[in-house]
Amino acid sequence: MQDPALSWTDDLPVCHLSGVGLSTNQIYREDGNRREAHAFEDRNFHFRHDSCFLYGVFDGHNGTRVADFAAQRIPAELLLGQLQPNFSDAEVQEALKQAFIGVEKSYFESMDGLLAERTTLQDRLPEGIDHYEASQKYPDIIKKLEELDREISGGTTATVVLIYNNKLYVANVGDTRAFMCKTGPDNVLRVRQLSYDHTINDFGEQTRLKQAGLDVDKIQVLRRVANSDCTRCIGDYHVKGGYKDNDVLSCARVEPVIADPFVDGGVELDSSSAFLVLMSDGLYQALTDATGTETINGDIASMVAQEFGQQTTLTGVAQAVVDRVIRIHHDTFMTGSDAKKTLCKKRDDITLLVRNFNYPLSVQSPGSVRSVNSPSQPPQHQASGFPSSIYNHHSPLPSSISSPVFDASRLQRSSDSESPKTPTNYLLSGPNLLGVSNTNTNSTDTPTNGSSTYSTNSSGEMQLFSQRQSSNANLELDADGKVKAYVDFSEWDIALSRMTEEQRENLLKELMPKSVYDPIQEEPSAEH
């Protein structure tokens, strides 16, 4: 069960309503080169099994052993008949909690042999001998003990989202994070964090550690609880069964780091549900370090929404957001102040999982509609002269008129009333010049095995016109040397004639040029 190549989950059907973006950890150099500090330790899954959808993101530390184990065992704890159709919200929440506890127990049971071997070797050392003296007199024993310690020291954070009976449930330990975006009646995306960050900076976790007998002030100075800054995780023997061997944790009356998850749900899914995001802390921490933003969930939600208007697959959406964040982070290291360079000299592994509900993907090729602007300048409209706000998916167009290409650029954090704090590129999609209807955007499983590239070509509108000209290369000219009309507006005219005066006024208001910025409102984080 610990070898990902032999995982039973390989046979589970992948949820094609979701996509994943990834990036390995990096340490930067002044010459622009970079290297990895360790192997990629994040893991994820996104499955559809019968009437269930299950998503998970795991951020391993000190190796991949626990992340691999948890990513394979949690689906087994939830998808093999444990959930019943008549379960209440409380019963589903309990099933999620028991899944985490069961995985933790199974993992430590799988380590019984390693722990027994470690105890046997420790018994062969004279009582009271210090590490230096032991390494001099018993080098073979010390070397083997160090190898065993590396194997049992790993752990992982985990965030799991279950969709069951059209309700969403979440469970998490550590600082991997999940948030939901919903579209309000005013067409503003609202962001609600679903998970709970179990870190040494959280007041609730500080209180729990104090009650366990620990010196929280000392832990905050160290900025870590042994191997991690998280106060809850799966695995990591040294902060659990072996915590008495740790100088900082040895005074605790009970195990200080636990695997009991925060659990919540079920959140009803309806037409206002836009998309779900799961991410490892490497993503939001990199963007926070680079920009100093205080609205990180809103910033990432804005990026995701923008990429929905640019990408044709959900994998493309997730990977494009990851690519933007790592570019911002690296650029800050290369051009920022000394303090920023110190803060951004390295970053952790990154995983971003996006699950779509009712948000439309672009029907255009990503390379043909992308326009990238300098972070210091406002976005520019496409050469066509049409305001991009016309192409908002939520505009109340008559039912007989096809919905045009969605523009995700009309987004901004609610707190950024003057100007965006985050130095990101604002991406604008042009009008539907190719005449392609944006249909069937959220009702079927859309394959997400496409790839994403982040283009810096700012002439996307020229590529669009180029495609249109090539497709109409044989147009005939009239006697005046003009091209005959080839766009039929009759359906539009008929639809307008059937509308009431009030409906026409509302439509004209929607078609008026608007600011490219609408607020994303971030709701308070989940509480214990």
Coordinates of C-alpha atoms in Angstrom, one line a residue:
M1 CA 0.0 0.0 0.0
Q2 CA 3.0 2.3 0.3
D3 CA 4.2 2.0 -3.3
P4 CA 2.3 4.5 -5.5
A5 CA 3.0 2.4 -8.6
L6 CA 0.9 -0.4 -7.1
S7 CA -2.0 1.7 -5.8
W8 CA -5.5 0.3 -6.0
T9 CA -6.7 3.8 -6.6
D10 CA -5.2 3.7 -10.1
D11 CA -8.4 1.8 -11.1
L12 CA -10.7 4.5 -9.8
P13 CA -12.3 6.7 -12.4
V14 CA -10.8 10.2 -12.5
C15 CA -13.2 13.1 -12.1
H16 CA -12.9 15.1 -15.3
L17 CA -14.8 18.0 -13.8
S18 CA -11.5 18.8 -12.1
G19 CA -7.9 19.6 -13.0
V20 CA -4.5 19.8 -11.2
G21 CA -1.5 22.1 -11.5
L22 CA 1.9 21.2 -10.0
S23 CA 5.4 22.6 -9.4
T24 CA 8.4 21.3 -7.6
N25 CA 10.1 23.2 -4.8
Q26 CA 12.9 25.6 -5.8
I27 CA 15.9 27.3 -4.4
Y28 CA 16.9 30.4 -6.4
R29 CA 20.3 31.7 -7.3
E30 CA 21.4 35.2 -8.3
D31 CA 22.3 34.1 -11.8
G32 CA 18.7 33.0 -12.4
N33 CA 19.3 29.3 -12.1
R34 CA 17.5 27.2 -9.5
R35 CA 17.6 23.8 -8.0
E36 CA 15.3 21.5 -6.0
A37 CA 15.9 21.1 -2.3
H38 CA 14.3 17.7 -2.2
A39 CA 12.1 15.4 -4.2
F40 CA 8.5 16.4 -4.9
E41 CA 6.5 15.5 -1.7
D42 CA 3.0 16.7 -2.5
R43 CA 0.3 14.1 -3.5
N44 CA -3.3 14.5 -4.7
F45 CA -6.3 12.6 -6.0
H46 CA -9.6 13.5 -7.8
F47 CA -11.9 10.6 -8.1
R48 CA -15.5 10.0 -9.2
H49 CA -16.9 6.7 -7.7
D50 CA -20.6 5.9 -8.2
S51 CA -22.5 8.9 -6.6
C52 CA -19.4 10.2 -4.8
F53 CA -16.8 12.7 -5.8
L54 CA -13.6 12.7 -3.7
Y55 CA -10.7 15.2 -3.8
G56 CA -7.6 15.4 -1.7
V57 CA -4.3 17.3 -1.5
F58 CA -1.4 16.1 0.7
D59 CA 1.7 18.0 1.6
G60 CA 4.4 15.6 2.8
H61 CA 7.4 16.5 4.9
N62 CA 10.6 14.6 5.4
G63 CA 9.8 12.3 2.5
T64 CA 6.8 11.0 0.6
R65 CA 6.1 7.8 2.6
V66 CA 3.2 9.2 4.6
A67 CA 1.7 11.2 1.8
D68 CA 1.7 8.2 -0.5
F69 CA 0.1 6.0 2.2
A70 CA -2.6 8.6 3.1
A71 CA -3.4 9.3 -0.6
Q72 CA -4.0 5.6 -1.1
R73 CA -5.8 4.7 2.1
I74 CA -8.2 7.6 2.6
P75 CA -10.2 6.6 -0.5
A76 CA -10.4 3.1 0.8
E77 CA -11.8 4.4 4.1
L78 CA -14.6 6.3 2.3
L79 CA -15.4 4.6 -1.0
L80 CA -15.9 1.0 -0.1
G81 CA -19.4 1.1 1.3
Q82 CA -18.8 3.2 4.4
L83 CA -21.2 5.9 3.2
Q84 CA -25.0 5.1 3.1
P85 CA -27.6 7.0 1.1
N86 CA -29.6 8.0 4.2
F87 CA -26.6 9.4 6.1
S88 CA -27.2 12.7 7.9
D89 CA -24.6 15.5 7.7
A90 CA -23.3 14.5 11.1
E91 CA -22.9 10.9 10.0
V92 CA -21.0 11.9 6.9
Q93 CA -18.8 14.1 9.0
E94 CA -18.1 11.3 11.4
A95 CA -17.1 9.0 8.5
L96 CA -14.6 11.6 7.4
K97 CA -13.2 11.9 10.9
Q98 CA -12.8 8.2 11.3
A99 CA -11.1 7.9 7.9
F100 CA -8.3 10.2 9.1
I101 CA -8.0 8.5 12.4
G102 CA -8.1 5.1 10.7
V103 CA -5.4 6.0 8.2
E104 CA -3.1 7.3 11.1
K105 CA -3.6 4.1 13.0
S106 CA -2.9 1.9 10.0
Y107 CA 0.2 3.9 9.1
F108 CA 1.8 3.4 12.6
E109 CA 0.8 -0.3 12.5
S110 CA 2.7 -0.5 9.2
M111 CA 5.8 0.8 11.0
D112 CA 5.8 -1.7 13.8
G113 CA 8.7 -3.6 12.3
L114 CA 10.8 -0.4 12.0
L115 CA 10.0 0.7 15.5
A116 CA 10.9 -2.7 16.9
E117 CA 14.2 -2.7 15.1
R118 CA 14.9 0.9 16.3
T119 CA 14.2 -0.1 20.0
T120 CA 16.5 -3.2 19.7
L121 CA 19.4 -1.0 18.4
Q122 CA 18.9 1.6 21.1
D123 CA 19.0 -1.2 23.7
R124 CA 22.5 -2.2 22.4
L125 CA 23.9 1.2 23.4
P126 CA 25.2 1.8 26.9
E127 CA 22.7 3.7 29.1
G128 CA 23.4 7.4 29.3
I129 CA 25.9 7.6 26.5
D130 CA 25.7 10.8 24.5
H131 CA 25.4 10.9 20.7
Y132 CA 28.9 12.0 19.9
E133 CA 30.5 9.3 22.0
A134 CA 28.1 6.7 20.6
S135 CA 29.0 7.7 17.1
Q136 CA 32.7 7.3 17.8
K137 CA 32.4 3.9 19.6
Y138 CA 29.4 2.4 17.8
P139 CA 29.3 4.0 14.3
D140 CA 27.4 1.1 12.6
I141 CA 24.6 1.3 15.2
I142 CA 24.3 5.0 15.0
K143 CA 24.3 5.0 11.2
K144 CA 21.5 2.4 11.2
L145 CA 19.5 4.4 13.8
E146 CA 19.8 7.5 11.6
E147 CA 18.5 5.6 8.6
L148 CA 15.5 4.3 10.7
D149 CA 14.8 7.8 12.1
R150 CA 14.6 9.2 8.6
E151 CA 12.0 6.5 7.6
I152 CA 9.8 7.1 10.6
S153 CA 10.1 10.9 10.8
G154 CA 7.9 11.7 7.8
G155 CA 4.4 13.1 8.0
T156 CA 1.8 14.9 5.8
T157 CA -0.9 17.5 6.0
A158 CA -4.2 16.6 4.3
T159 CA -7.3 18.3 3.0
V160 CA -10.1 16.1 1.7
V161 CA -13.3 17.2 0.1
L162 CA -16.2 14.8 -0.4
I163 CA -19.3 15.6 -2.5
Y164 CA -22.1 13.2 -1.6
N165 CA -25.8 13.6 -2.3
N166 CA -25.2 17.0 -3.8
K167 CA -23.6 18.3 -0.6
L168 CA -20.0 19.2 0.0
Y169 CA -18.0 18.1 3.1
V170 CA -14.5 18.9 4.1
A171 CA -11.9 17.5 6.5
N172 CA -8.3 18.6 7.0
V173 CA -5.3 18.5 9.3
G174 CA -2.4 21.0 8.9
D175 CA -2.3 23.9 6.5
T176 CA -3.3 22.5 3.1
R177 CA -6.4 24.6 2.3
A178 CA -9.8 24.4 0.5
F179 CA -12.1 27.3 -0.4
M180 CA -15.3 27.6 -2.4
C181 CA -16.3 30.3 -4.8
K182 CA -20.0 31.2 -5.2
T183 CA -21.6 33.7 -7.5
G184 CA -23.9 36.1 -5.6
P185 CA -27.1 37.8 -7.0
D186 CA -24.9 40.8 -7.9
N187 CA -22.6 38.6 -10.0
V188 CA -19.8 39.0 -7.6
L189 CA -17.7 36.0 -6.7
R190 CA -17.7 35.3 -3.0
V191 CA -14.9 33.2 -1.4
R192 CA -15.4 31.1 1.6
Q193 CA -12.6 29.1 3.2
L194 CA -13.8 25.6 4.1
S195 CA -10.7 24.2 5.8
Y196 CA -9.0 25.3 9.0
D197 CA -5.2 26.1 9.2
H198 CA -3.7 24.1 12.1
T199 CA -0.5 26.0 12.6
I200 CA 1.5 27.4 15.5
N201 CA 0.1 30.9 14.7
D202 CA -3.5 29.9 15.3
F203 CA -4.9 31.0 18.7
G204 CA -7.0 27.8 19.1
E205 CA -4.0 25.6 18.5
Q206 CA -1.9 27.6 20.8
T207 CA -4.5 27.1 23.5
R208 CA -4.5 23.4 23.0
L209 CA -0.7 23.2 23.2
K210 CA -0.7 25.2 26.4
Q211 CA -3.3 22.9 27.9
A212 CA -1.0 20.0 26.9
G213 CA 1.8 21.5 29.0
L214 CA 4.0 23.1 26.3
D215 CA 5.8 26.5 26.2
V216 CA 4.0 28.1 23.3
D217 CA 6.3 31.1 23.3
K218 CA 9.3 28.9 22.8
I219 CA 7.6 27.1 20.0
Q220 CA 6.8 30.4 18.3
V221 CA 10.4 31.5 18.5
L222 CA 11.5 28.2 16.9
R223 CA 8.6 28.6 14.4
R224 CA 8.3 24.9 14.2
V225 CA 6.9 21.9 16.1
A226 CA 9.9 19.5 15.4
N227 CA 9.6 18.8 11.7
S228 CA 6.9 21.2 10.6
D229 CA 5.1 24.4 11.6
C230 CA 1.8 22.5 11.6
T231 CA 0.2 21.3 14.8
R232 CA -1.8 18.5 13.2
C233 CA -0.8 16.0 10.7
I234 CA -0.9 12.3 9.7
G235 CA 2.2 10.3 10.7
D236 CA 5.4 11.9 12.0
Y237 CA 6.3 9.5 14.8
H238 CA 8.8 11.9 16.5
V239 CA 6.0 14.4 17.5
K240 CA 3.6 11.6 18.5
G241 CA 4.7 8.3 20.0
G242 CA 8.3 9.5 20.2
Y243 CA 7.6 13.1 21.5
K244 CA 9.3 12.4 24.8
D245 CA 12.6 12.2 23.0
N246 CA 12.2 15.8 21.8
D247 CA 13.6 18.5 24.1
V248 CA 10.9 21.0 23.3
L249 CA 8.0 18.5 23.4
S250 CA 9.1 16.2 26.2
C251 CA 7.2 18.2 28.9
A252 CA 3.8 17.6 27.2
R253 CA 1.3 15.6 29.2
V254 CA -0.2 14.1 26.0
E255 CA 0.8 13.8 22.4
P256 CA 1.1 17.5 21.2
V257 CA 0.6 16.9 17.5
I258 CA -2.6 15.0 16.6
A259 CA -4.4 13.7 13.6
D260 CA -7.9 14.7 14.6
P261 CA -9.2 16.6 11.6
F262 CA -11.4 19.7 11.4
V263 CA -14.6 18.5 9.7
D264 CA -17.5 20.5 8.3
G265 CA -20.4 20.1 5.9
G266 CA -22.6 19.7 4.1
V267 CA -22.7 22.7 2.0
E268 CA -25.6 22.6 -0.5
L269 CA -24.5 22.8 -4.1
D270 CA -26.7 24.9 -6.4
S271 CA -26.6 27.1 -9.4
S272 CA -24.6 29.7 -7.5
S273 CA -21.7 27.3 -6.8
A274 CA -18.9 28.4 -9.2
F275 CA -15.8 26.4 -8.4
L276 CA -13.8 24.7 -5.6
V277 CA -10.1 25.1 -4.9
L278 CA -7.8 22.8 -2.9
M279 CA -4.1 23.8 -2.6
S280 CA -1.0 23.0 -0.7
D281 CA 0.5 25.9 1.4
G282 CA 3.3 26.2 -1.2
L283 CA 1.0 28.1 -3.5
Y284 CA -0.5 30.6 -1.2
Q285 CA 2.7 31.1 0.8
A286 CA 4.7 31.8 -2.3
L287 CA 2.2 34.5 -3.4
T288 CA 2.0 36.0 0.1
D289 CA 5.7 36.2 0.4
A290 CA 6.1 37.8 -3.0
T291 CA 3.2 40.4 -2.7
G292 CA 2.4 40.8 1.0
T293 CA -1.2 40.4 0.2
E294 CA -3.7 40.1 3.1
T295 CA -6.5 38.7 0.8
I296 CA -4.7 35.6 -0.5
N297 CA -7.8 33.5 -1.0
G298 CA -9.4 36.2 -3.0
D299 CA -6.2 36.8 -5.1
I300 CA -6.0 33.2 -6.0
A301 CA -9.7 33.0 -6.7
S302 CA -9.3 36.0 -9.1
M303 CA -6.5 34.2 -10.9
V304 CA -8.5 31.0 -11.3
A305 CA -11.5 33.0 -12.6
Q306 CA -9.3 34.8 -15.1
E307 CA -7.8 31.6 -16.4
F308 CA -11.3 30.1 -16.8
G309 CA -11.7 32.7 -19.5
Q310 CA -8.4 31.8 -21.2
Q311 CA -8.0 28.0 -20.9
T312 CA -9.9 25.2 -22.6
T313 CA -9.2 22.5 -19.9
L314 CA -9.4 22.5 -16.1
T315 CA -5.8 21.2 -16.0
G316 CA -4.9 24.2 -18.1
V317 CA -6.6 26.5 -15.6
A318 CA -4.9 25.0 -12.6
Q319 CA -1.4 24.9 -14.2
A320 CA -1.7 28.4 -15.6
V321 CA -2.4 29.7 -12.1
V322 CA 0.6 27.8 -10.7
D323 CA 2.8 29.1 -13.5
R324 CA 1.7 32.7 -12.7
V325 CA 2.4 32.4 -9.0
I326 CA 5.9 30.9 -9.4
R327 CA 6.8 33.5 -12.0
I328 CA 5.7 36.3 -9.6
H329 CA 7.6 34.7 -6.8
H330 CA 10.8 34.3 -8.9
D331 CA 10.6 37.8 -10.3
T332 CA 10.3 39.2 -6.8
F333 CA 13.5 37.4 -5.8
M334 CA 15.3 38.7 -8.9
T335 CA 14.1 42.4 -8.7
G336 CA 12.9 43.0 -5.2
S337 CA 14.4 44.6 -2.2
D338 CA 16.9 42.8 0.0
A339 CA 14.2 41.9 2.5
K340 CA 12.0 40.5 -0.3
K341 CA 15.0 38.6 -1.8
T342 CA 15.6 37.0 1.6
L343 CA 11.9 36.1 2.0
C344 CA 11.6 34.7 -1.6
K345 CA 14.9 32.9 -2.0
K346 CA 13.1 29.6 -2.0
R347 CA 9.6 28.1 -2.1
D348 CA 8.0 24.8 -1.3
D349 CA 6.2 22.2 -3.6
I350 CA 3.0 23.5 -5.1
T351 CA -0.3 21.7 -5.8
L352 CA -3.5 23.3 -7.0
L353 CA -6.7 21.3 -7.6
V354 CA -9.6 23.1 -9.2
R355 CA -13.1 21.5 -9.3
N356 CA -15.6 23.2 -11.6
F357 CA -19.4 23.5 -10.9
N358 CA -21.0 26.2 -13.0
Y359 CA -18.1 28.4 -14.2
P360 CA -17.6 28.5 -18.0
L361 CA -14.4 27.5 -19.7
S362 CA -13.1 29.3 -22.7
V363 CA -14.0 27.7 -26.1
Q364 CA -11.0 29.4 -27.7
S365 CA -7.5 28.2 -28.0
P366 CA -5.5 29.6 -25.1
G367 CA -2.7 30.9 -27.3
S368 CA -5.2 32.8 -29.5
V369 CA -6.9 34.8 -26.9
R370 CA -4.3 35.6 -24.3
S371 CA -3.2 39.1 -23.7
V372 CA -0.6 39.9 -21.0
N373 CA -0.1 43.4 -19.6
S374 CA 2.5 44.8 -17.4
P375 CA 1.6 44.5 -13.7
S376 CA 2.1 48.3 -13.3
Q377 CA -0.4 49.2 -16.0
P378 CA -4.2 48.6 -16.4
P379 CA -5.4 46.0 -18.8
Q380 CA -6.1 47.1 -22.3
H381 CA -9.1 46.1 -24.4
Q382 CA -8.8 44.1 -27.5
A383 CA -8.3 45.8 -30.8
S384 CA -11.9 45.1 -31.8
G385 CA -13.1 48.1 -29.7
F386 CA -15.8 46.1 -27.9
P387 CA -15.8 46.4 -24.1
S388 CA -14.9 43.0 -22.6
S389 CA -17.6 43.4 -20.0
I390 CA -20.2 42.7 -22.7
Y391 CA -19.0 39.1 -22.7
N392 CA -19.9 38.4 -19.1
H393 CA -21.4 34.9 -18.7
H394 CA -24.0 36.2 -16.3
S395 CA -25.5 38.9 -18.6
P396 CA -29.2 38.4 -18.9
L397 CA -29.3 37.8 -22.7
P398 CA -32.4 36.5 -24.4
S399 CA -32.6 32.7 -24.5
S400 CA -32.6 32.7 -28.3
I401 CA -29.1 34.4 -28.4
S402 CA -26.1 32.2 -27.9
S403 CA -24.0 33.0 -24.9
P404 CA -20.7 34.5 -26.1
V405 CA -17.2 33.9 -24.8
F406 CA -16.9 34.5 -21.1
D407 CA -14.5 37.2 -19.9
A408 CA -13.0 36.5 -16.4
S409 CA -11.1 39.7 -16.2
R410 CA -13.8 41.6 -14.3
L411 CA -12.6 40.5 -10.9
Q412 CA -10.9 42.1 -8.0
R413 CA -10.6 41.6 -4.2
S414 CA -13.2 43.5 -2.2
S415 CA -10.5 45.2 -0.2
D416 CA -8.7 46.5 -3.3
S417 CA -10.9 49.4 -3.9
E418 CA -8.2 51.7 -5.2
S419 CA -5.8 49.4 -7.1
P420 CA -4.8 45.8 -7.0
K421 CA -2.1 44.9 -4.4
T422 CA -1.0 41.8 -6.2
P423 CA 1.5 42.4 -9.0
T424 CA -0.2 40.0 -11.4
N425 CA -1.0 40.2 -15.1
Y426 CA -4.6 40.9 -15.9
L427 CA -5.7 38.7 -18.8
L428 CA -8.5 39.8 -21.1
S429 CA -10.3 37.7 -23.6
G430 CA -11.6 39.3 -26.8
P431 CA -15.1 39.0 -28.3
N432 CA -16.3 35.9 -30.0
L433 CA -14.8 36.8 -33.3
L434 CA -14.8 33.2 -34.6
G435 CA -18.5 32.9 -34.0
V436 CA -18.3 29.9 -31.6
S437 CA -21.1 29.4 -29.1
N438 CA -20.1 28.8 -25.5
T439 CA -22.4 25.9 -24.9
N440 CA -22.5 23.0 -22.5
T441 CA -20.0 24.5 -20.1
N442 CA -21.0 22.7 -16.9
S443 CA -23.3 19.8 -17.5
T444 CA -20.9 17.0 -18.6
D445 CA -17.5 15.7 -17.7
T446 CA -15.0 17.6 -19.8
P447 CA -11.7 15.8 -20.5
T448 CA -8.9 17.7 -18.7
N449 CA -5.8 16.0 -20.1
G450 CA -4.7 19.0 -22.1
S451 CA -1.6 20.9 -21.3
S452 CA -1.2 24.6 -20.5
T453 CA 1.5 27.0 -21.6
Y454 CA 1.8 30.6 -20.3
S455 CA 2.3 32.8 -23.3
T456 CA 3.6 36.3 -23.0
N457 CA 2.4 37.2 -26.5
S458 CA 0.4 40.4 -26.3
S459 CA -1.1 40.3 -29.8
G460 CA -3.8 37.7 -29.2
E461 CA -6.4 39.8 -31.0
M462 CA -4.2 39.8 -34.1
Q463 CA -4.1 36.0 -34.0
L464 CA -7.9 36.0 -33.8
F465 CA -8.3 38.2 -36.8
S466 CA -5.7 36.2 -38.7
Q467 CA -7.8 33.0 -38.2
R468 CA -10.9 34.8 -39.3
Q469 CA -9.3 36.2 -42.5
S470 CA -7.8 32.8 -43.4
S471 CA -11.2 31.1 -43.0
N472 CA -12.8 33.7 -45.4
A473 CA -10.0 34.0 -47.9
N474 CA -12.4 33.4 -50.9
L475 CA -15.0 36.2 -50.0
E476 CA -16.3 37.9 -53.1
L477 CA -16.4 41.7 -53.5
D478 CA -19.4 43.6 -54.7
A479 CA -19.4 46.3 -57.5
D480 CA -18.1 48.9 -55.0
G481 CA -15.2 46.6 -54.0
K482 CA -16.7 45.9 -50.6
V483 CA -17.2 42.6 -48.9
K484 CA -20.8 41.5 -48.8
A485 CA -22.3 41.2 -45.4
Y486 CA -21.7 37.8 -43.9
V487 CA -23.0 38.2 -40.3
D488 CA -26.7 37.6 -39.9
F489 CA -28.2 39.7 -37.1
S490 CA -31.8 38.6 -37.7
E491 CA -32.0 36.4 -34.6
W492 CA -30.7 39.3 -32.5
D493 CA -33.2 41.8 -34.0
I494 CA -36.1 39.3 -33.5
A495 CA -35.1 38.7 -29.9
L496 CA -34.9 42.5 -29.3
S497 CA -38.3 43.0 -30.8
R498 CA -39.8 40.5 -28.4
M499 CA -38.3 42.1 -25.3
T500 CA -40.2 44.6 -23.1
E501 CA -39.0 48.1 -22.7
E502 CA -37.6 47.3 -19.2
Q503 CA -35.8 44.3 -20.6
R504 CA -34.2 46.4 -23.4
E505 CA -33.1 49.0 -20.8
N506 CA -31.5 46.3 -18.6
L507 CA -29.7 44.9 -21.6
L508 CA -28.4 48.3 -22.7
K509 CA -27.1 48.8 -19.2
E510 CA -25.2 45.4 -19.4
L511 CA -23.7 46.4 -22.8
M512 CA -22.4 49.7 -21.5
P513 CA -18.6 49.8 -20.9
K514 CA -17.8 48.9 -17.3
S515 CA -14.8 48.8 -15.1
V516 CA -12.8 45.6 -15.6
Y517 CA -12.8 45.3 -11.8
D518 CA -15.6 43.8 -9.8
P519 CA -15.0 42.7 -6.3
I520 CA -14.3 39.3 -5.0
Q521 CA -15.6 39.2 -1.5
E522 CA -13.8 36.9 0.9
E523 CA -15.9 35.4 3.7
P524 CA -14.5 34.6 7.2
S525 CA -12.5 31.4 7.5
A526 CA -14.1 28.3 9.1
E527 CA -14.0 28.1 12.8
H528 CA -13.7 25.2 15.3

